[in-house]
Amino acid sequence: MISITEKTLQDLQFPTVLETISALCNTEIGSEKVLLIEPFKDKPTLMQSLLQTSEYRSSFDNNNALPNHGFDAISHEIKFLAIEDSFLEANSFRKIATISTTSNFLILFLKKFDEYYPNLNQRALRVEFTKDIINQIDDVLDKYGEIKDNASPDLLNIRRDMNSVRGKVNQSFGMAMSQYNSLGYLDDIKESFVNNRRVLAVLAMYRRKVKGSIMGSSKTGSIAYIEPETTLQYSRELSNLEYEEKEEITRILKQLTNAIRHFLPLIIKYQDFLSDIDVVAAKAKYARKINGILPEITENRRLFLREAYHPILFLNNKEKNEITHPQSIELAHENRIIVISGPNAGGKTISLKTVGLLQLMLQSGILIPVHERSETFLFDRILTDIGDNQSIENHLSTYSYRLKNMNYFLKKCNNKTLFLIDEFGTGSDPDLGGALAEIFLEEFYHREAFGIITTHYSNLKILANELPFAINANMLFDEKTLEPMYKLALGQAGSSFTFEVAQKNGIPFGLINRAKKKIETGKVRFDKTIANLQKERSKMEKTSQNLKVEEVKAREESVKMENINTKIKQKLESYQELYDSNQKLIYIGQKFENIAENYFNNKNKKELIGEFLKIVEMENSKRRKASIKEVLVKKDKEKAVIKEVEVQVEEIRIAKKEKKLKANEVVEKPKPILKLGDRVRMFDGKAVGTIDKIEKNKAVVNYGVFTSTVSLEALEFVSK
């Protein structure tokens, strides 16, 4: 059973991740659901959640994008439907109809594209597809949420009467306004509205001369607003009809509410389904922002996060256009505890938090930013002790609080636990606190738990070196500038560079020497040895990077040289062919020159023809000596060409046949009589020529470059 405490979630800043995802939701309910996400208790449910998110993530890159799943929350409507004899307003029914339509459309879409979204479709199959809710609401409401006139026979009659009375009100009012305006009793504005009723704007001095009901007056008192007596009767009748309409609408809404109340469980499922899809969509959008993927989840006890990014740091740096350095970390049975050491501000805590947060995200159904060849397994518990945990409320010091935390670790730690401890052993006397921390580490080790700790204590570094299935690691630093390189190197402990950092920050050299004398010589030598090893490792890392860069450059140069060499060979071959061809032409040219000169001198045609024939025969004999292979290749090419031509001829024949069939379907137009000088072309050709001559049923067509004799039946008229 997976159990992860609230403290672990807070230590690893998991709520910050949830807040970012929550902001990507389309609905309020979706946003609230995201903030309640926590690690799943069982693997099947977790895998379904991860695969749903992965499927939705893939929809951004394929042609079958998921349709809109947004909706207005109907929590208020659901509460009212659960109360007997209550009824909903028209706007509420429109929201229910919309959520039903959206759900139905999404259910059908996922069913159609089950091959792409099998896990999302499995979620959709838990919701019933029906149009009964939509049909019943559409019978009463129009698309704007207004009650239709034909929602009931009584409402139809009431609204017809209302329209008739409104016409009478307007007619009588218009007559009264014309009458009193002609008498000069009205102000320039003539009319106005008071309490939604049309009134005359009568000058105060004439108000007694206008028959009707005074509805009010202007601020200055110069105008009295009077409803004419002739319209009062119709206005009262209209008010009565409006009351009847309101009563009938209430009756209709109650009736519709009772009909929809039967679908309450399904309506709740609709809202739950769409809000779940909204959560999946938000997680998929977040995965796209952080380049999150689903790594392989194995049953083997191995955690291998390759090129892993801390998602919060990644997004913050992205906003600032700064680089985020990835880390590659591996924990396995034979390498289950990593002790990271080195100076502060080198990235130790970030490396530790990256592992914890990514594992926590994955076990909560969120894709993580790692290389696709990463893999991990599921932990039952993730225990954390990160940061300064001084408890003011409980009056506990940092060390007391940490001891209390270690006690909890000892109770819960087993072979399915991942523990993460930052600055292990601090808060007490270095020797005593270090010894106790060493015992804790040995206990976690014997329980076969997986863990990462950061420390400055030398005894813990030595212990990690001695334990067969534990390993030291350090964050690489530049040996000259002592600037962090943000890269974790496994296999070697890191120096804290205490005196080097002090010297860099301007502490006098004399004081540093005095400090060195205050402590044990062995510790100084040990730390100095580690520092030297770390410097050497940093140098090797730099050299390795430089060699890689040089190797890439060398490969690029090699490719360039190969390309240049190929081009030169091609050019040389071309020049050689050109040279041979020119030499041949020169040789033949000299022969022709000699023959021409002999003919010029003796005028012997027979000898001339004989010489020409000799040259031709010699060239032909050279051609005959071509290799059998070349001849076969030539024959194969010729066969391929013949086959291609045959295919094209067959296609042309079929096309002609189809064209002829189509032509037979259309009524044939009378064919024009062709005459000399007409511009014509063949039915299956594009070239246009002029008729030079006509003999019987054939014509000689001049195409400019050549002439052709063609049957008149094969020609079509173009222009005179």
mmCIF file of N, CA, C and O in Angstrom, residues 61-116:
data_model
loop_
_atom_site.group_PDB
_atom_site.id
_atom_site.type_symbol
_atom_site.label_atom_id
_atom_site.label_comp_id
_atom_site.label_asym_id
_atom_site.label_seq_id
_atom_site.Cartn_x
_atom_site.Cartn_y
_atom_site.Cartn_z
ATOM 1 N N ASP A 61 0.319 16.229 -31.387
ATOM 2 C CA ASP A 61 1.233 16.011 -32.509
ATOM 3 C C ASP A 61 0.621 15.182 -33.640
ATOM 4 O O ASP A 61 1.297 14.874 -34.609
ATOM 5 N N ASN A 62 -0.656 14.753 -33.496
ATOM 6 C CA ASN A 62 -1.271 13.991 -34.592
ATOM 7 C C ASN A 62 -2.452 14.753 -35.185
ATOM 8 O O ASN A 62 -2.797 15.846 -34.734
ATOM 9 N N ASN A 63 -3.082 14.166 -36.200
ATOM 10 C CA ASN A 63 -4.159 14.852 -36.920
ATOM 11 C C ASN A 63 -5.539 14.606 -36.320
ATOM 12 O O ASN A 63 -6.541 15.033 -36.889
ATOM 13 N N ASN A 64 -5.591 13.909 -35.179
ATOM 14 C CA ASN A 64 -6.880 13.589 -34.562
ATOM 15 C C ASN A 64 -6.995 14.285 -33.209
ATOM 16 O O ASN A 64 -7.180 13.644 -32.178
ATOM 17 N N ALA A 65 -6.851 15.615 -33.224
ATOM 18 C CA ALA A 65 -6.879 16.392 -31.981
ATOM 19 C C ALA A 65 -8.212 16.203 -31.272
ATOM 20 O O ALA A 65 -9.272 16.176 -31.905
ATOM 21 N N LEU A 66 -8.141 16.062 -29.945
ATOM 22 C CA LEU A 66 -9.362 15.858 -29.160
ATOM 23 C C LEU A 66 -10.239 17.104 -29.193
ATOM 24 O O LEU A 66 -9.738 18.228 -29.145
ATOM 25 N N PRO A 67 -11.574 16.927 -29.272
ATOM 26 C CA PRO A 67 -12.476 18.088 -29.356
ATOM 27 C C PRO A 67 -12.561 18.836 -28.036
ATOM 28 O O PRO A 67 -12.077 18.373 -27.000
ATOM 29 N N ASN A 68 -13.233 19.984 -28.086
ATOM 30 C CA ASN A 68 -13.386 20.835 -26.901
ATOM 31 C C ASN A 68 -14.123 20.080 -25.793
ATOM 32 O O ASN A 68 -15.089 19.371 -26.033
ATOM 33 N N HIS A 69 -13.650 20.224 -24.558
ATOM 34 C CA HIS A 69 -14.288 19.572 -23.419
ATOM 35 C C HIS A 69 -14.712 20.592 -22.365
ATOM 36 O O HIS A 69 -15.095 20.227 -21.249
ATOM 37 N N GLY A 70 -14.654 21.886 -22.699
ATOM 38 C CA GLY A 70 -15.006 22.942 -21.743
ATOM 39 C C GLY A 70 -16.502 22.954 -21.437
ATOM 40 O O GLY A 70 -17.324 22.575 -22.269
ATOM 41 N N PHE A 71 -16.857 23.391 -20.241
ATOM 42 C CA PHE A 71 -18.276 23.463 -19.857
ATOM 43 C C PHE A 71 -18.437 24.442 -18.697
ATOM 44 O O PHE A 71 -17.479 24.753 -17.986
ATOM 45 N N ASP A 72 -19.678 24.942 -18.529
ATOM 46 C CA ASP A 72 -20.011 25.752 -17.356
ATOM 47 C C ASP A 72 -20.442 24.811 -16.239
ATOM 48 O O ASP A 72 -21.284 23.926 -16.455
ATOM 49 N N ALA A 73 -19.892 25.008 -15.060
ATOM 50 C CA ALA A 73 -20.195 24.112 -13.937
ATOM 51 C C ALA A 73 -21.693 24.107 -13.637
ATOM 52 O O ALA A 73 -22.370 25.142 -13.702
ATOM 53 N N ILE A 74 -22.233 22.916 -13.323
ATOM 54 C CA ILE A 74 -23.664 22.791 -13.006
ATOM 55 C C ILE A 74 -23.855 22.253 -11.581
ATOM 56 O O ILE A 74 -24.854 21.586 -11.300
ATOM 57 N N SER A 75 -22.903 22.540 -10.712
ATOM 58 C CA SER A 75 -22.997 22.079 -9.319
ATOM 59 C C SER A 75 -24.257 22.632 -8.647
ATOM 60 O O SER A 75 -24.947 21.918 -7.900
ATOM 61 N N HIS A 76 -24.580 23.900 -8.926
ATOM 62 C CA HIS A 76 -25.785 24.541 -8.375
ATOM 63 C C HIS A 76 -27.036 23.806 -8.859
ATOM 64 O O HIS A 76 -27.950 23.508 -8.078
ATOM 65 N N GLU A 77 -27.071 23.491 -10.153
ATOM 66 C CA GLU A 77 -28.228 22.805 -10.742
ATOM 67 C C GLU A 77 -28.383 21.400 -10.156
ATOM 68 O O GLU A 77 -29.496 20.930 -9.907
ATOM 69 N N ILE A 78 -27.237 20.713 -9.946
ATOM 70 C CA ILE A 78 -27.277 19.359 -9.378
ATOM 71 C C ILE A 78 -27.876 19.391 -7.966
ATOM 72 O O ILE A 78 -28.684 18.529 -7.595
ATOM 73 N N LYS A 79 -27.513 20.407 -7.168
ATOM 74 C CA LYS A 79 -28.069 20.535 -5.809
ATOM 75 C C LYS A 79 -29.583 20.725 -5.849
ATOM 76 O O LYS A 79 -30.331 20.113 -5.088
ATOM 77 N N PHE A 80 -30.041 21.599 -6.779
ATOM 78 C CA PHE A 80 -31.475 21.883 -6.875
ATOM 79 C C PHE A 80 -32.254 20.668 -7.364
ATOM 80 O O PHE A 80 -33.362 20.409 -6.908
ATOM 81 N N LEU A 81 -31.677 19.933 -8.322
ATOM 82 C CA LEU A 81 -32.363 18.746 -8.834
ATOM 83 C C LEU A 81 -32.536 17.687 -7.737
ATOM 84 O O LEU A 81 -33.462 16.875 -7.794
ATOM 85 N N ALA A 82 -31.643 17.701 -6.769
ATOM 86 C CA ALA A 82 -31.716 16.726 -5.675
ATOM 87 C C ALA A 82 -32.815 17.084 -4.665
ATOM 88 O O ALA A 82 -33.183 16.264 -3.824
ATOM 89 N N ILE A 83 -33.359 18.314 -4.748
ATOM 90 C CA ILE A 83 -34.415 18.762 -3.819
ATOM 91 C C ILE A 83 -35.776 18.566 -4.489
ATOM 92 O O ILE A 83 -36.028 19.114 -5.568
ATOM 93 N N GLU A 84 -36.666 17.823 -3.871
ATOM 94 C CA GLU A 84 -38.001 17.578 -4.425
ATOM 95 C C GLU A 84 -38.803 18.881 -4.511
ATOM 96 O O GLU A 84 -38.686 19.756 -3.650
ATOM 97 N N ASP A 85 -39.638 18.982 -5.553
ATOM 98 C CA ASP A 85 -40.547 20.122 -5.794
ATOM 99 C C ASP A 85 -39.824 21.428 -6.134
ATOM 100 O O ASP A 85 -40.478 22.470 -6.262
ATOM 101 N N SER A 86 -38.502 21.401 -6.238
ATOM 102 C CA SER A 86 -37.778 22.610 -6.701
ATOM 103 C C SER A 86 -37.792 22.619 -8.220
ATOM 104 O O SER A 86 -38.058 21.600 -8.857
ATOM 105 N N PHE A 87 -37.530 23.780 -8.806
ATOM 106 C CA PHE A 87 -37.449 23.827 -10.273
ATOM 107 C C PHE A 87 -36.314 24.753 -10.701
ATOM 108 O O PHE A 87 -35.934 25.682 -9.973
ATOM 109 N N LEU A 88 -35.779 24.486 -11.867
ATOM 110 C CA LEU A 88 -34.634 25.235 -12.394
ATOM 111 C C LEU A 88 -35.095 26.333 -13.338
ATOM 112 O O LEU A 88 -36.144 26.222 -13.984
ATOM 113 N N GLU A 89 -34.275 27.379 -13.445
ATOM 114 C CA GLU A 89 -34.530 28.453 -14.405
ATOM 115 C C GLU A 89 -34.110 27.998 -15.802
ATOM 116 O O GLU A 89 -33.360 27.035 -15.961
ATOM 117 N N ALA A 90 -34.582 28.740 -16.805
ATOM 118 C CA ALA A 90 -34.316 28.373 -18.215
ATOM 119 C C ALA A 90 -32.818 28.309 -18.509
ATOM 120 O O ALA A 90 -32.345 27.404 -19.206
ATOM 121 N N ASN A 91 -32.043 29.252 -17.957
ATOM 122 C CA ASN A 91 -30.598 29.295 -18.212
ATOM 123 C C ASN A 91 -29.901 28.032 -17.707
ATOM 124 O O ASN A 91 -28.954 27.531 -18.317
ATOM 125 N N SER A 92 -30.396 27.488 -16.582
ATOM 126 C CA SER A 92 -29.803 26.269 -16.016
ATOM 127 C C SER A 92 -29.996 25.084 -16.954
ATOM 128 O O SER A 92 -29.104 24.247 -17.117
ATOM 129 N N PHE A 93 -31.181 25.010 -17.573
ATOM 130 C CA PHE A 93 -31.441 23.914 -18.518
ATOM 131 C C PHE A 93 -30.534 24.012 -19.741
ATOM 132 O O PHE A 93 -30.100 22.997 -20.292
ATOM 133 N N ARG A 94 -30.241 25.246 -20.158
ATOM 134 C CA ARG A 94 -29.350 25.419 -21.308
ATOM 135 C C ARG A 94 -27.954 24.890 -20.980
ATOM 136 O O ARG A 94 -27.291 24.263 -21.813
ATOM 137 N N LYS A 95 -27.494 25.127 -19.745
ATOM 138 C CA LYS A 95 -26.178 24.634 -19.319
ATOM 139 C C LYS A 95 -26.151 23.102 -19.268
ATOM 140 O O LYS A 95 -25.172 22.473 -19.674
ATOM 141 N N ILE A 96 -27.277 22.510 -18.793
ATOM 142 C CA ILE A 96 -27.365 21.041 -18.734
ATOM 143 C C ILE A 96 -27.355 20.460 -20.141
ATOM 144 O O ILE A 96 -26.693 19.445 -20.408
ATOM 145 N N ALA A 97 -28.083 21.108 -21.065
ATOM 146 C CA ALA A 97 -28.116 20.637 -22.461
ATOM 147 C C ALA A 97 -26.727 20.712 -23.092
ATOM 148 O O ALA A 97 -26.297 19.797 -23.812
ATOM 149 N N THR A 98 -25.991 21.801 -22.799
ATOM 150 C CA THR A 98 -24.644 21.983 -23.365
ATOM 151 C C THR A 98 -23.678 20.919 -22.846
ATOM 152 O O THR A 98 -22.906 20.333 -23.617
ATOM 153 N N ILE A 99 -23.739 20.658 -21.534
ATOM 154 C CA ILE A 99 -22.817 19.660 -20.950
ATOM 155 C C ILE A 99 -23.143 18.259 -21.481
ATOM 156 O O ILE A 99 -22.249 17.434 -21.690
ATOM 157 N N SER A 100 -24.441 17.987 -21.743
ATOM 158 C CA SER A 100 -24.851 16.692 -22.313
ATOM 159 C C SER A 100 -24.350 16.557 -23.746
ATOM 160 O O SER A 100 -23.833 15.501 -24.137
ATOM 161 N N THR A 101 -24.488 17.634 -24.529
ATOM 162 C CA THR A 101 -24.032 17.625 -25.932
ATOM 163 C C THR A 101 -22.525 17.402 -26.005
ATOM 164 O O THR A 101 -22.033 16.590 -26.792
ATOM 165 N N THR A 102 -21.777 18.148 -25.166
ATOM 166 C CA THR A 102 -20.308 18.035 -25.157
ATOM 167 C C THR A 102 -19.872 16.622 -24.777
ATOM 168 O O THR A 102 -18.981 16.046 -25.400
ATOM 169 N N SER A 103 -20.528 16.053 -23.756
ATOM 170 C CA SER A 103 -20.179 14.689 -23.307
ATOM 171 C C SER A 103 -20.458 13.671 -24.405
ATOM 172 O O SER A 103 -19.622 12.808 -24.691
ATOM 173 N N ASN A 104 -21.637 13.772 -25.021
ATOM 174 C CA ASN A 104 -22.011 12.831 -26.089
ATOM 175 C C ASN A 104 -21.029 12.887 -27.255
ATOM 176 O O ASN A 104 -20.615 11.859 -27.801
ATOM 177 N N PHE A 105 -20.658 14.116 -27.633
ATOM 178 C CA PHE A 105 -19.740 14.287 -28.766
ATOM 179 C C PHE A 105 -18.373 13.668 -28.451
ATOM 180 O O PHE A 105 -17.772 12.977 -29.286
ATOM 181 N N LEU A 106 -17.899 13.891 -27.217
ATOM 182 C CA LEU A 106 -16.593 13.360 -26.808
ATOM 183 C C LEU A 106 -16.626 11.836 -26.713
ATOM 184 O O LEU A 106 -15.664 11.156 -27.095
ATOM 185 N N ILE A 107 -17.744 11.282 -26.217
ATOM 186 C CA ILE A 107 -17.890 9.818 -26.114
ATOM 187 C C ILE A 107 -17.810 9.191 -27.501
ATOM 188 O O ILE A 107 -17.099 8.195 -27.710
ATOM 189 N N LEU A 108 -18.523 9.777 -28.473
ATOM 190 C CA LEU A 108 -18.515 9.249 -29.848
ATOM 191 C C LEU A 108 -17.133 9.379 -30.485
ATOM 192 O O LEU A 108 -16.665 8.474 -31.179
ATOM 193 N N PHE A 109 -16.462 10.511 -30.237
ATOM 194 C CA PHE A 109 -15.123 10.750 -30.803
ATOM 195 C C PHE A 109 -14.127 9.705 -30.299
ATOM 196 O O PHE A 109 -13.381 9.111 -31.080
ATOM 197 N N LEU A 110 -14.121 9.467 -28.993
ATOM 198 C CA LEU A 110 -13.167 8.516 -28.404
ATOM 199 C C LEU A 110 -13.466 7.079 -28.840
ATOM 200 O O LEU A 110 -12.553 6.268 -28.990
ATOM 201 N N LYS A 111 -14.745 6.791 -29.054
ATOM 202 C CA LYS A 111 -15.120 5.465 -29.566
ATOM 203 C C LYS A 111 -14.599 5.284 -30.986
ATOM 204 O O LYS A 111 -14.064 4.230 -31.346
ATOM 205 N N LYS A 112 -14.714 6.344 -31.803
ATOM 206 C CA LYS A 112 -14.260 6.299 -33.198
ATOM 207 C C LYS A 112 -12.743 6.143 -33.278
ATOM 208 O O LYS A 112 -12.215 5.405 -34.117
ATOM 209 N N PHE A 113 -12.010 6.840 -32.394
ATOM 210 C CA PHE A 113 -10.543 6.821 -32.439
ATOM 211 C C PHE A 113 -9.956 6.009 -31.272
ATOM 212 O O PHE A 113 -8.956 6.402 -30.664
ATOM 213 N N ASP A 114 -10.611 4.878 -30.979
ATOM 214 C CA ASP A 114 -10.162 4.002 -29.889
ATOM 215 C C ASP A 114 -8.727 3.521 -30.105
ATOM 216 O O ASP A 114 -7.971 3.330 -29.148
ATOM 217 N N GLU A 115 -8.333 3.368 -31.363
ATOM 218 C CA GLU A 115 -6.977 2.908 -31.681
ATOM 219 C C GLU A 115 -5.927 3.892 -31.172
ATOM 220 O O GLU A 115 -4.850 3.503 -30.728
ATOM 221 N N TYR A 116 -6.244 5.195 -31.232
ATOM 222 C CA TYR A 116 -5.309 6.231 -30.779
ATOM 223 C C TYR A 116 -5.435 6.478 -29.267
ATOM 224 O O TYR A 116 -4.450 6.769 -28.601
#
